[in-house]
Coordinates of C-alpha atoms in Angstrom, one line a residue:
X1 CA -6.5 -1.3 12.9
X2 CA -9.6 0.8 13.1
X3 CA -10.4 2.7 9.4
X4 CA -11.6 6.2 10.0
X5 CA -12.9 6.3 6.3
X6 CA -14.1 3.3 3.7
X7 CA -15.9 4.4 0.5
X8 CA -18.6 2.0 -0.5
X9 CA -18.6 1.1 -4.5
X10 CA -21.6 -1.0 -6.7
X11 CA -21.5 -2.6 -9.7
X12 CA -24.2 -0.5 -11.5
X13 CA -25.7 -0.1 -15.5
X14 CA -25.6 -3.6 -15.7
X15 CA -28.4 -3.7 -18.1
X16 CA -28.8 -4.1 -22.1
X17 CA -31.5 -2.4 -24.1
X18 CA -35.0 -2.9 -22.3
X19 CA -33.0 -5.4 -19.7
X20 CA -32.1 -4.1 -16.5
X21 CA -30.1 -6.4 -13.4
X22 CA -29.3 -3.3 -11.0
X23 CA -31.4 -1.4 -9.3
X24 CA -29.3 2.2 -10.5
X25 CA -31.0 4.7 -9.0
X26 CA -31.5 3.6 -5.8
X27 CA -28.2 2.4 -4.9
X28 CA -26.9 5.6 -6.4
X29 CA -28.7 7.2 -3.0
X30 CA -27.0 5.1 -1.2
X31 CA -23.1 4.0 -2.6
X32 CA -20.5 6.8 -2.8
X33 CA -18.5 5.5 -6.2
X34 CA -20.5 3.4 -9.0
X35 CA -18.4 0.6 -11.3
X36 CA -20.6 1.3 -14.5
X37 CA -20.3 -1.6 -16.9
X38 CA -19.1 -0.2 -20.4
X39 CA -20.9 -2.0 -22.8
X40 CA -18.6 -6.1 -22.8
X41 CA -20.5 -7.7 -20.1
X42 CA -22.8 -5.5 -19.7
X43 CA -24.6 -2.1 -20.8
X44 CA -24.7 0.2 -23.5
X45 CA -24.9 3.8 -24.8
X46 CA -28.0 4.9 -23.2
X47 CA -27.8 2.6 -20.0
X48 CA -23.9 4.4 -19.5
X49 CA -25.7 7.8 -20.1
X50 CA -28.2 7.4 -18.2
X51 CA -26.1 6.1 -15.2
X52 CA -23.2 8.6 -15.4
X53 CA -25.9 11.8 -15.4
X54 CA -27.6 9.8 -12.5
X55 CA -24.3 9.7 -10.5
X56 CA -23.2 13.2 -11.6
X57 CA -26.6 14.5 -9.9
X58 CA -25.7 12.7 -6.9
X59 CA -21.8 13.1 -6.0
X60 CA -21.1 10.2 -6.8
X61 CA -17.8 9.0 -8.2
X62 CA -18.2 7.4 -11.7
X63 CA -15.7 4.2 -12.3
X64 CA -15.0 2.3 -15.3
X65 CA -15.7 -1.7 -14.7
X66 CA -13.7 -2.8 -17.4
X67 CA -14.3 -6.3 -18.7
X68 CA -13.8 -9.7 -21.0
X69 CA -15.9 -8.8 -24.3
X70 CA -18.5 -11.4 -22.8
X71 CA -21.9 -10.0 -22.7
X72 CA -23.6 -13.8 -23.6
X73 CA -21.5 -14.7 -20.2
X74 CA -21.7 -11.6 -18.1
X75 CA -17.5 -11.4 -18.3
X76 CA -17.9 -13.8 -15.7
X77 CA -15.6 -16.8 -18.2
X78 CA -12.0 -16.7 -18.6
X79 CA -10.9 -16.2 -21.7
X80 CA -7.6 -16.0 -23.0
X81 CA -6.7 -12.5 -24.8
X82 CA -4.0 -11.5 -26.2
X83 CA -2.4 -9.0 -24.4
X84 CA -2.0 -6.2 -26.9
X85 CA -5.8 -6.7 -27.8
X86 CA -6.9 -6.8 -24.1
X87 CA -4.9 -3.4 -23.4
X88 CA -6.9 -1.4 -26.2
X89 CA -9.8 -3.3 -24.9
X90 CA -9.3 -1.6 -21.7
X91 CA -8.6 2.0 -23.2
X92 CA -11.7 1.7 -25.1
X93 CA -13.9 0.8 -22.5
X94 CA -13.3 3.7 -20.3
X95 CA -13.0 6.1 -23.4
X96 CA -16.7 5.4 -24.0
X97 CA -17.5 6.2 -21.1
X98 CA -15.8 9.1 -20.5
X99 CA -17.5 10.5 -23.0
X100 CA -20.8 10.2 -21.3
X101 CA -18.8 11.3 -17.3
X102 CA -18.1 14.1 -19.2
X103 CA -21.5 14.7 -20.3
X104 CA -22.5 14.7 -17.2
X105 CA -20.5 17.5 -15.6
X106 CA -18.1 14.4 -13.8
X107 CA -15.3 12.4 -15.1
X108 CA -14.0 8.6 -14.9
X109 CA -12.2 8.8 -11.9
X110 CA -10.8 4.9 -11.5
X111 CA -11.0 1.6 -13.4
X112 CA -11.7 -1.4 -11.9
X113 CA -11.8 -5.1 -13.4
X114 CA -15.1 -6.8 -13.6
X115 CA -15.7 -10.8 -13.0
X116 CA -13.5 -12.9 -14.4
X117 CA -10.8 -10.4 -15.8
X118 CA -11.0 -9.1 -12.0
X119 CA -10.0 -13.0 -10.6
X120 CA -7.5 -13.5 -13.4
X121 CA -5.3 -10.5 -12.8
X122 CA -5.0 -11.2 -9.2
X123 CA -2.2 -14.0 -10.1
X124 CA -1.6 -13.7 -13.7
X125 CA 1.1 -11.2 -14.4
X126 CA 0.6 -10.8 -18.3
X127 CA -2.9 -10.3 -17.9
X128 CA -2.3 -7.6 -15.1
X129 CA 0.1 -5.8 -17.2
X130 CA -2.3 -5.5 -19.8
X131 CA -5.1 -4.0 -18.0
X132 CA -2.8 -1.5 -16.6
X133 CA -1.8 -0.7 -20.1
X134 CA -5.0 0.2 -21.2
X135 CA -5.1 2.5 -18.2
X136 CA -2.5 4.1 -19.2
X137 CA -3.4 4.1 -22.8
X138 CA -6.3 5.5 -22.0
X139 CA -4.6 8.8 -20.5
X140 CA -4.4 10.5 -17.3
X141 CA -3.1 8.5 -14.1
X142 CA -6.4 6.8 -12.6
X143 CA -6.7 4.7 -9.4
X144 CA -7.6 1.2 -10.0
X145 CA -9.4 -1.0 -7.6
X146 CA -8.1 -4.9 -6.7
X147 CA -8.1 -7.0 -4.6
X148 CA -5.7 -6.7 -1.4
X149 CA -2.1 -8.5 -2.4
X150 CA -2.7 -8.7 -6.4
X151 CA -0.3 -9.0 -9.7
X152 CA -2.6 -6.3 -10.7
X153 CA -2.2 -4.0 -8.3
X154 CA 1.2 -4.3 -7.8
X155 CA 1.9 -3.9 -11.2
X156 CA -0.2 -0.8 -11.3
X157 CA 1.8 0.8 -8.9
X158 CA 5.0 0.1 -10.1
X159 CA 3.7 1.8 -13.1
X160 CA 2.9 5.1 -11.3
X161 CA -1.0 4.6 -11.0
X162 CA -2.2 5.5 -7.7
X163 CA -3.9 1.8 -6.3
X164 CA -7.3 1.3 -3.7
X165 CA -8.0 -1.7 -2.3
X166 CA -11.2 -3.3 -2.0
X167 CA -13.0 -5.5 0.3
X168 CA -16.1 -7.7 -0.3
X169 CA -19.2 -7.5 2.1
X170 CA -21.2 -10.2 0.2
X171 CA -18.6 -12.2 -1.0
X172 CA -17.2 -15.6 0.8
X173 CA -12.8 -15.2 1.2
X174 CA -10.5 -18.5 0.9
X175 CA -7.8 -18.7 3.4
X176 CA -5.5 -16.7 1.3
X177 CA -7.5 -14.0 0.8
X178 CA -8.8 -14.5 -2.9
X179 CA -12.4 -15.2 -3.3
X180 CA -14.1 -18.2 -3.5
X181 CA -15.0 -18.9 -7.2
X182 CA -19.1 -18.1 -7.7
X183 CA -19.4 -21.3 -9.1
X184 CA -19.0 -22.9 -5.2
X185 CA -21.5 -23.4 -3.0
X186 CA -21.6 -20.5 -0.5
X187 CA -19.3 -18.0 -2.6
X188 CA -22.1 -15.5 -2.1
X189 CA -23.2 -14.3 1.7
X190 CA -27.0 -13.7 1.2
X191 CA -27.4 -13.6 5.3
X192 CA -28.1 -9.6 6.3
X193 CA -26.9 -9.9 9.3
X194 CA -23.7 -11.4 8.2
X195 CA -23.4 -9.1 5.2
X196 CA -23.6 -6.1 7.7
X197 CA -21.4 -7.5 10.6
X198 CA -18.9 -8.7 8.2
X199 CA -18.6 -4.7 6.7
X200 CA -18.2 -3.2 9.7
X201 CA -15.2 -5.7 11.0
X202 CA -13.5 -4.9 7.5
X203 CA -13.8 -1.4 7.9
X204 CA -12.7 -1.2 11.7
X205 CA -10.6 -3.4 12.0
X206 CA -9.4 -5.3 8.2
X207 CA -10.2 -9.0 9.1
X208 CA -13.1 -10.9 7.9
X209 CA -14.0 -14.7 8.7
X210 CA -13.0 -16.8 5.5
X211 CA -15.0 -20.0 4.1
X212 CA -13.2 -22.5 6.2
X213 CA -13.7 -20.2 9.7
X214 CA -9.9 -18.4 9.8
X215 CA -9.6 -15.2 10.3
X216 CA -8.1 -13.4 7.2
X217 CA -6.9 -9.6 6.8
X218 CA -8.8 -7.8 4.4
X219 CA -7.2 -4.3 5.0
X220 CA -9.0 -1.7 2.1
X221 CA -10.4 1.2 1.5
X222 CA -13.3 1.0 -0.4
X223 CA -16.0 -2.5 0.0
X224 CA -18.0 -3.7 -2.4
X225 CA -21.9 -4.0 -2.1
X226 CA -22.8 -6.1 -5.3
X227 CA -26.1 -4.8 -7.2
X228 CA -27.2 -7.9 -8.7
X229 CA -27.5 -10.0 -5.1
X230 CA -31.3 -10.0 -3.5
X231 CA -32.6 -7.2 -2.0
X232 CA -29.5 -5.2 -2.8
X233 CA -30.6 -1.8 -2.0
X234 CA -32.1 -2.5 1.3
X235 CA -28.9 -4.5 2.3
X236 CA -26.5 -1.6 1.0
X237 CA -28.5 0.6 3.1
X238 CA -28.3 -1.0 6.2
X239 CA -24.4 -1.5 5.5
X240 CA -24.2 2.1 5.3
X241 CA -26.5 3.0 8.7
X242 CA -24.2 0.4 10.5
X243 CA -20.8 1.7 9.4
X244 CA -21.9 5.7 10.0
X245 CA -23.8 4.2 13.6
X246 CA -20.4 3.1 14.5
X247 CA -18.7 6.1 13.4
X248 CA -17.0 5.0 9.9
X249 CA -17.1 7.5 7.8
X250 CA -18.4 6.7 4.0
X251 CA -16.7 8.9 1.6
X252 CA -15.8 8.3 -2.1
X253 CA -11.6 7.4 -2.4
X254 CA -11.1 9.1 -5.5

């Protein structure tokens, strides 16, 4: 099924103080919606400002990449949290930064899980239903990104939130269509040419190669460049010259 449309979203403000991992600005000129970290794994009060008014400036759709408070291990380890604290956790997150959207002249216009919280609510149900109740808590009904076939989004939209889903150009697929856990070897595609052939099959036609060689459907509307892989900006720009070459559209969902 050929997509006639796919939005194209980055993991961006992933910094702290004079420390900085993404390469903001650039991939703002290139990405049409930016997951800015809101200070658990990742960034802080200036590092959100300076990202939202960045994004504001250029169109681009500001998200809130929500998150374990884990900023020693980039939210990338599970940790249990009790549900009622993990919901305000949630809320709080994209309150701050709404705060600096709306600064900007924009708003928060979805959430989306970041690194482990984002693998743990694709099975587990009470951790799903949490996240979606800091949504919620937080006000307003906005879209939250997952992965294809999760608890979380099927629990989101049960609730009444509108739901995206999301595809992974860098990122290797099990069979089932989960990701394979960073800590394997090959869980990130570093090849170019993969990376770029890979985004355009997802975005025309929803199947991607997993890990083992299956084909897998990977139907979404929005695909993920991460900003913290080699030579990100160059990649996400030839991701994006290869999708409009073929005629795919790139446009923000939200």
């Amino acid at each position: 099924m050929t997509s006639a449309s796919i939005d194209l979203n980055a993991d961006l403000g992933e910094g702290f103080g004079r420390w900085r991992l993404t390469d903001d600005e650039q991939l703002l000129s290139v990405v049409t919606s930016a997951n800015v970290a809101c200070g658990f794994h990742a960034g802080d009060a200036a590092t959100m400002r300076r990202v939202c008014d960045l994004a504001a400036e250029r169109g681009v759709r500001i998200g809130a990449q929500v998150s374990y408070r884990d900023l020693a291990g980039f939210g990338r380890r599970s940790m249990d949290v009790p549900a009622d604290e993990l919901a305000a956790e949630v809320a709080y997150q994209i309150g701050a930064l709404e705060v600096f959207a709306r600064a900007a002249g924009s708003r928060v216009s979805y959430v989306k899980p970041h690194g482990a919280l984002y693998n743990r609510v694709v099975r587990d149900e009470e951790q799903a239903t949490a996240v979606v109740e800091g949504v919620l808590l937080a006000g307003g009904q906005r879209p939250v990104l997952g992965l294809p076939g999760s608890r979380f989004l099927g629990i989101a939209s049960k609730a009444g939130l509108p739901v995206v889903a999301e595809a992974f150009a860098d990122r290797a697929y099990t069979a089932e269509g989960t990701l394979v856990p960073r800590g394997q070897e090959g869980a990130v595609v570093t090849d170019e040419v993969t990376v770029v052939e890979r985004s355009l099959s997802m975005a025309r036609s929803g199947v991607v190669t997993s890990h083992c060689g299956r084909p897998v459907g990977v139907r979404a509307r929005s695909l993920c460049l991460h900003g913290d892989t080699p030579g990100a900006v160059g990649l996400a720009r030839r991701v994006r010259e290869r999708l409009e070459g073929a005629g795919v559209r790139v446009e923000a969902f939200a």
